[in-house]
Structures are given as C-alpha cells and as structure tokens.
Amino acid sequence: MNDLQSPSTKQILIEKIKENTLSLSKDTLSIEEPLEIRLSYFDQGKRIQKNVSITMRTPGDDPDLALGFLFTEGIISSFQEIKSVYQDSDCFSDKQNKITVELHDGVIPNLGNSDRNFYTTSSCGVCGKTSIDSIKTVNSFCNNLPPSFSVPVDILYNLPSTLKAVQEGFSQTGGIHASGLFDLSGNLLSFQEDVGRHNALDKLIGKALKDKILPLNNHILLLSGRASFELIQKAAMAGFKFVAAIGAPSSLAVDLAEEFGISLIGFLRENRMNIYCGSERIQVSTQKDRL
C-alpha cells in the first residue's frame, strides 16, 4: 500500500504500542532497491558492456549516483569521458534499476579499481598506510595547492539545522542519510539523501562532476552521520578541503584527512564541535583550554 507518489518513500500499515495500548498506524519508510551500474566502451574495436557494481540505494538522481561512484572509485577521471547515461527497466518489473554509462570512443576505464582495490592489496588486505597511498595514485587533485581560507565557528554551527530543514526524506522516515554542499559563507548549494551514506555522497559528487565544478576545494561538505574512511576517501577524490560530520570520525578517516590536508570536524552541533585536524581553517574567538 503505497499512498504516497514519491519514488523514494512508501507507506505501510504497522501495529504501534504506546504504554499498554495497541493501535494500527501508518508508517513512512525510505525505499531501498538495487541499482546495477554498467559501463559501455570500445576496447580494441569491440563494444564492451560490463557490470561494475550493484548498490542498494534510494531511487532518485541515479545518473548522478552512477557518475559519482565511477569518479570517486577512480574508474573515470572526468565528465568529458562520458558520451551518454541511460537507464533501463529490469526483467522482472518496470522499475528502472539498471543504469549504463557510455564512454566516448577511445576512452578506456580504469577497471582495476572496480573492486575497490585501489585502496586494498591482496598482500596486506585493508592496511591503513597502503590504503592512503593507493588513493594518491588515482586522485586527480592530490597535488593541488590547498586554498587559503577560514570559516567562523558561528557559520559551522548553523550547518546542521540548514541541512535538516531541507531533508524531506529524513523528516518523513527518520531513516535516511544526507550529504550537503555549502559555500564558505554557509549557504547550502545542493544536497542529496539516500539510505546509504556513501550513495548520498556519490550523488552529490556526481552532480558536481556533471556541472563541471570540481575540485570542491572552496566548499564545505556536511555529512549527516559519522565520517568513515570511505566517505573521506570520496571527499578527497572530489578535492574537498573541509569536511564536517554530525557524528564521529573513525581513526583511519582522521589519518586520511591529515594526509590530504583536509580540515575534519566531528560531533557538530549548534554550539560545539570537535576539531580532528586542520584547525587553521576554523575561526575561533575564544581561548583554547590547555590539557
């Protein structure tokens, strides 16, 4: 029973208990469906079609998701490589859960990265130093000089409420992640929601890739949850130098942010935050408490 027409949510009937009273109620859920991402390209005169990934996502902005995924995984390096993007229905339903990215003739994708093995190796598994070093080999913006800027804390404090105010999916379901792109004055430029936090960020970066505004080194990325290694890796691939998260970062995320010169904030609230690295880009008017 889907009373809503939104492609990203559905309503179901549930039983609800409050104190000792049982009642029937409608609940809105975030839709989660698979998306198969395919590549189409010519290699040695032959047309190749390859299934690159299947990701569980919230339907919507699927072309941006596919482009962002291919870029942040190092499989493509620019939007100029893209000839077309088209979506197909699967064999068993009319749902458009397949998307194909067609490359221009002569463009060969870096498919060595299609299994996320540009930050893992068979010899050491997921090793912190090797993971970080491997990202450098496919990062187009690794050697760019970082811009000089600083952001007042009052602007940063307002970012979570600004993002939350536009999160329709979260307000309806309470079970969806978001990534927000802000300018240095705290203005929200774009945002994406998805049941997968990595998908939300890929959608955001995919749109930036399509709009040809990469690198995003004069912008702020806000993550609605925690900052994992994977999310900081994607942020680094897009050239971000400032990442704020409402949740906690992982230890390897902090290591990666330090290596790429990214200012990383965690536990961002209305009047507090933790600075994990890159404090020179944050304007603080109060004195630091010394340990």
mmCIF file of C-alpha atoms in Angstrom, residues 119-232:
data_model
loop_
_atom_site.group_PDB
_atom_site.id
_atom_site.type_symbol
_atom_site.label_atom_id
_atom_site.label_comp_id
_atom_site.label_asym_id
_atom_site.label_seq_id
_atom_site.Cartn_x
_atom_site.Cartn_y
_atom_site.Cartn_z
ATOM 1 C CA TYR A 119 42.983 1.146 -1.574
ATOM 2 C CA THR A 120 43.449 -2.540 -0.806
ATOM 3 C CA THR A 121 46.027 -5.082 -1.847
ATOM 4 C CA SER A 122 45.980 -8.845 -1.816
ATOM 5 C CA SER A 123 49.199 -8.895 0.185
ATOM 6 C CA CYS A 124 48.129 -6.800 3.146
ATOM 7 C CA GLY A 125 44.338 -6.572 2.966
ATOM 8 C CA VAL A 126 42.935 -3.259 4.142
ATOM 9 C CA CYS A 127 46.094 -1.687 5.516
ATOM 10 C CA GLY A 128 45.906 1.933 6.645
ATOM 11 C CA LYS A 129 49.107 3.242 5.053
ATOM 12 C CA THR A 130 48.665 1.223 1.874
ATOM 13 C CA SER A 131 45.044 2.334 1.597
ATOM 14 C CA ILE A 132 46.007 6.008 1.812
ATOM 15 C CA ASP A 133 48.985 5.672 -0.532
ATOM 16 C CA SER A 134 46.838 3.848 -3.097
ATOM 17 C CA ILE A 135 44.289 6.667 -3.179
ATOM 18 C CA LYS A 136 47.043 9.089 -4.182
ATOM 19 C CA THR A 137 47.657 7.150 -7.377
ATOM 20 C CA VAL A 138 44.142 7.836 -8.715
ATOM 21 C CA ASN A 139 43.364 11.219 -7.129
ATOM 22 C CA SER A 140 43.300 13.938 -9.795
ATOM 23 C CA PHE A 141 43.526 16.698 -7.187
ATOM 24 C CA CYS A 142 46.133 15.177 -4.880
ATOM 25 C CA ASN A 143 48.888 17.637 -5.830
ATOM 26 C CA ASN A 144 46.705 20.754 -5.985
ATOM 27 C CA LEU A 145 47.818 23.503 -3.636
ATOM 28 C CA PRO A 146 45.182 23.826 -0.884
ATOM 29 C CA PRO A 147 43.326 27.155 -0.907
ATOM 30 C CA SER A 148 43.769 29.590 1.955
ATOM 31 C CA PHE A 149 40.500 30.258 3.775
ATOM 32 C CA SER A 150 38.940 30.102 7.210
ATOM 33 C CA VAL A 151 35.358 29.707 8.368
ATOM 34 C CA PRO A 152 33.878 31.304 11.520
ATOM 35 C CA VAL A 153 32.515 28.796 14.018
ATOM 36 C CA ASP A 154 29.113 30.526 14.005
ATOM 37 C CA ILE A 155 28.709 29.597 10.332
ATOM 38 C CA LEU A 156 29.644 25.996 11.077
ATOM 39 C CA TYR A 157 27.207 25.773 13.996
ATOM 40 C CA ASN A 158 24.325 26.624 11.633
ATOM 41 C CA LEU A 159 25.114 23.979 9.005
ATOM 42 C CA PRO A 160 23.255 21.019 10.607
ATOM 43 C CA SER A 161 19.982 22.916 11.037
ATOM 44 C CA THR A 162 20.210 24.276 7.485
ATOM 45 C CA LEU A 163 20.622 20.775 6.073
ATOM 46 C CA LYS A 164 17.962 19.242 8.302
ATOM 47 C CA ALA A 165 15.418 21.880 7.204
ATOM 48 C CA VAL A 166 15.519 20.589 3.616
ATOM 49 C CA GLN A 167 15.752 16.858 4.379
ATOM 50 C CA GLU A 168 12.274 15.812 3.322
ATOM 51 C CA GLY A 169 13.224 12.144 3.276
ATOM 52 C CA PHE A 170 14.561 12.241 6.816
ATOM 53 C CA SER A 171 11.577 14.192 8.137
ATOM 54 C CA GLN A 172 9.222 11.572 6.672
ATOM 55 C CA THR A 173 11.124 8.429 7.629
ATOM 56 C CA GLY A 174 13.858 9.210 10.154
ATOM 57 C CA GLY A 175 15.972 6.588 8.357
ATOM 58 C CA ILE A 176 17.924 8.270 5.608
ATOM 59 C CA HIS A 177 21.370 9.883 5.303
ATOM 60 C CA ALA A 178 22.301 13.164 3.655
ATOM 61 C CA SER A 179 25.322 14.984 2.253
ATOM 62 C CA GLY A 180 25.230 18.748 1.875
ATOM 63 C CA LEU A 181 27.410 21.051 -0.225
ATOM 64 C CA PHE A 182 27.907 24.520 1.282
ATOM 65 C CA ASP A 183 29.867 27.559 0.234
ATOM 66 C CA LEU A 184 32.256 29.213 2.701
ATOM 67 C CA SER A 185 29.510 31.592 3.846
ATOM 68 C CA GLY A 186 27.312 28.689 4.953
ATOM 69 C CA ASN A 187 24.877 28.803 2.044
ATOM 70 C CA LEU A 188 23.512 25.399 1.031
ATOM 71 C CA LEU A 189 24.235 24.872 -2.674
ATOM 72 C CA SER A 190 22.976 21.317 -3.087
ATOM 73 C CA PHE A 191 22.215 18.187 -1.082
ATOM 74 C CA GLN A 192 21.370 14.544 -1.604
ATOM 75 C CA GLU A 193 19.622 11.915 0.512
ATOM 76 C CA ASP A 194 19.915 8.145 0.377
ATOM 77 C CA VAL A 195 19.598 5.113 2.647
ATOM 78 C CA GLY A 196 23.320 4.616 2.010
ATOM 79 C CA ARG A 197 25.559 7.417 3.288
ATOM 80 C CA HIS A 198 28.110 6.614 0.573
ATOM 81 C CA ASN A 199 25.376 6.807 -2.086
ATOM 82 C CA ALA A 200 24.267 10.237 -0.856
ATOM 83 C CA LEU A 201 27.825 11.498 -1.233
ATOM 84 C CA ASP A 202 28.288 9.862 -4.640
ATOM 85 C CA LYS A 203 25.089 11.562 -5.835
ATOM 86 C CA LEU A 204 26.389 14.916 -4.586
ATOM 87 C CA ILE A 205 29.806 14.484 -6.221
ATOM 88 C CA GLY A 206 28.261 13.091 -9.403
ATOM 89 C CA LYS A 207 26.184 16.244 -9.813
ATOM 90 C CA ALA A 208 29.287 18.390 -9.218
ATOM 91 C CA LEU A 209 31.154 16.329 -11.831
ATOM 92 C CA LYS A 210 28.313 16.821 -14.321
ATOM 93 C CA ASP A 211 28.181 20.559 -13.541
ATOM 94 C CA LYS A 212 31.983 20.739 -14.047
ATOM 95 C CA ILE A 213 32.693 22.447 -10.714
ATOM 96 C CA LEU A 214 35.317 20.015 -9.413
ATOM 97 C CA PRO A 215 37.534 20.311 -7.435
ATOM 98 C CA LEU A 216 35.363 21.330 -4.495
ATOM 99 C CA ASN A 217 38.285 22.813 -2.574
ATOM 100 C CA ASN A 218 36.464 26.070 -1.780
ATOM 101 C CA HIS A 219 33.390 24.373 -0.341
ATOM 102 C CA ILE A 220 32.256 22.660 2.843
ATOM 103 C CA LEU A 221 30.932 19.091 2.887
ATOM 104 C CA LEU A 222 28.490 18.226 5.667
ATOM 105 C CA LEU A 223 27.763 14.567 6.451
ATOM 106 C CA SER A 224 24.572 13.817 8.374
ATOM 107 C CA GLY A 225 26.125 10.885 10.221
ATOM 108 C CA ARG A 226 29.599 9.631 11.002
ATOM 109 C CA ALA A 227 32.736 10.228 8.945
ATOM 110 C CA SER A 228 34.105 6.865 7.832
ATOM 111 C CA PHE A 229 37.276 6.206 5.833
ATOM 112 C CA GLU A 230 35.196 5.548 2.722
ATOM 113 C CA LEU A 231 33.442 8.921 2.933
ATOM 114 C CA ILE A 232 36.671 10.856 3.480
#
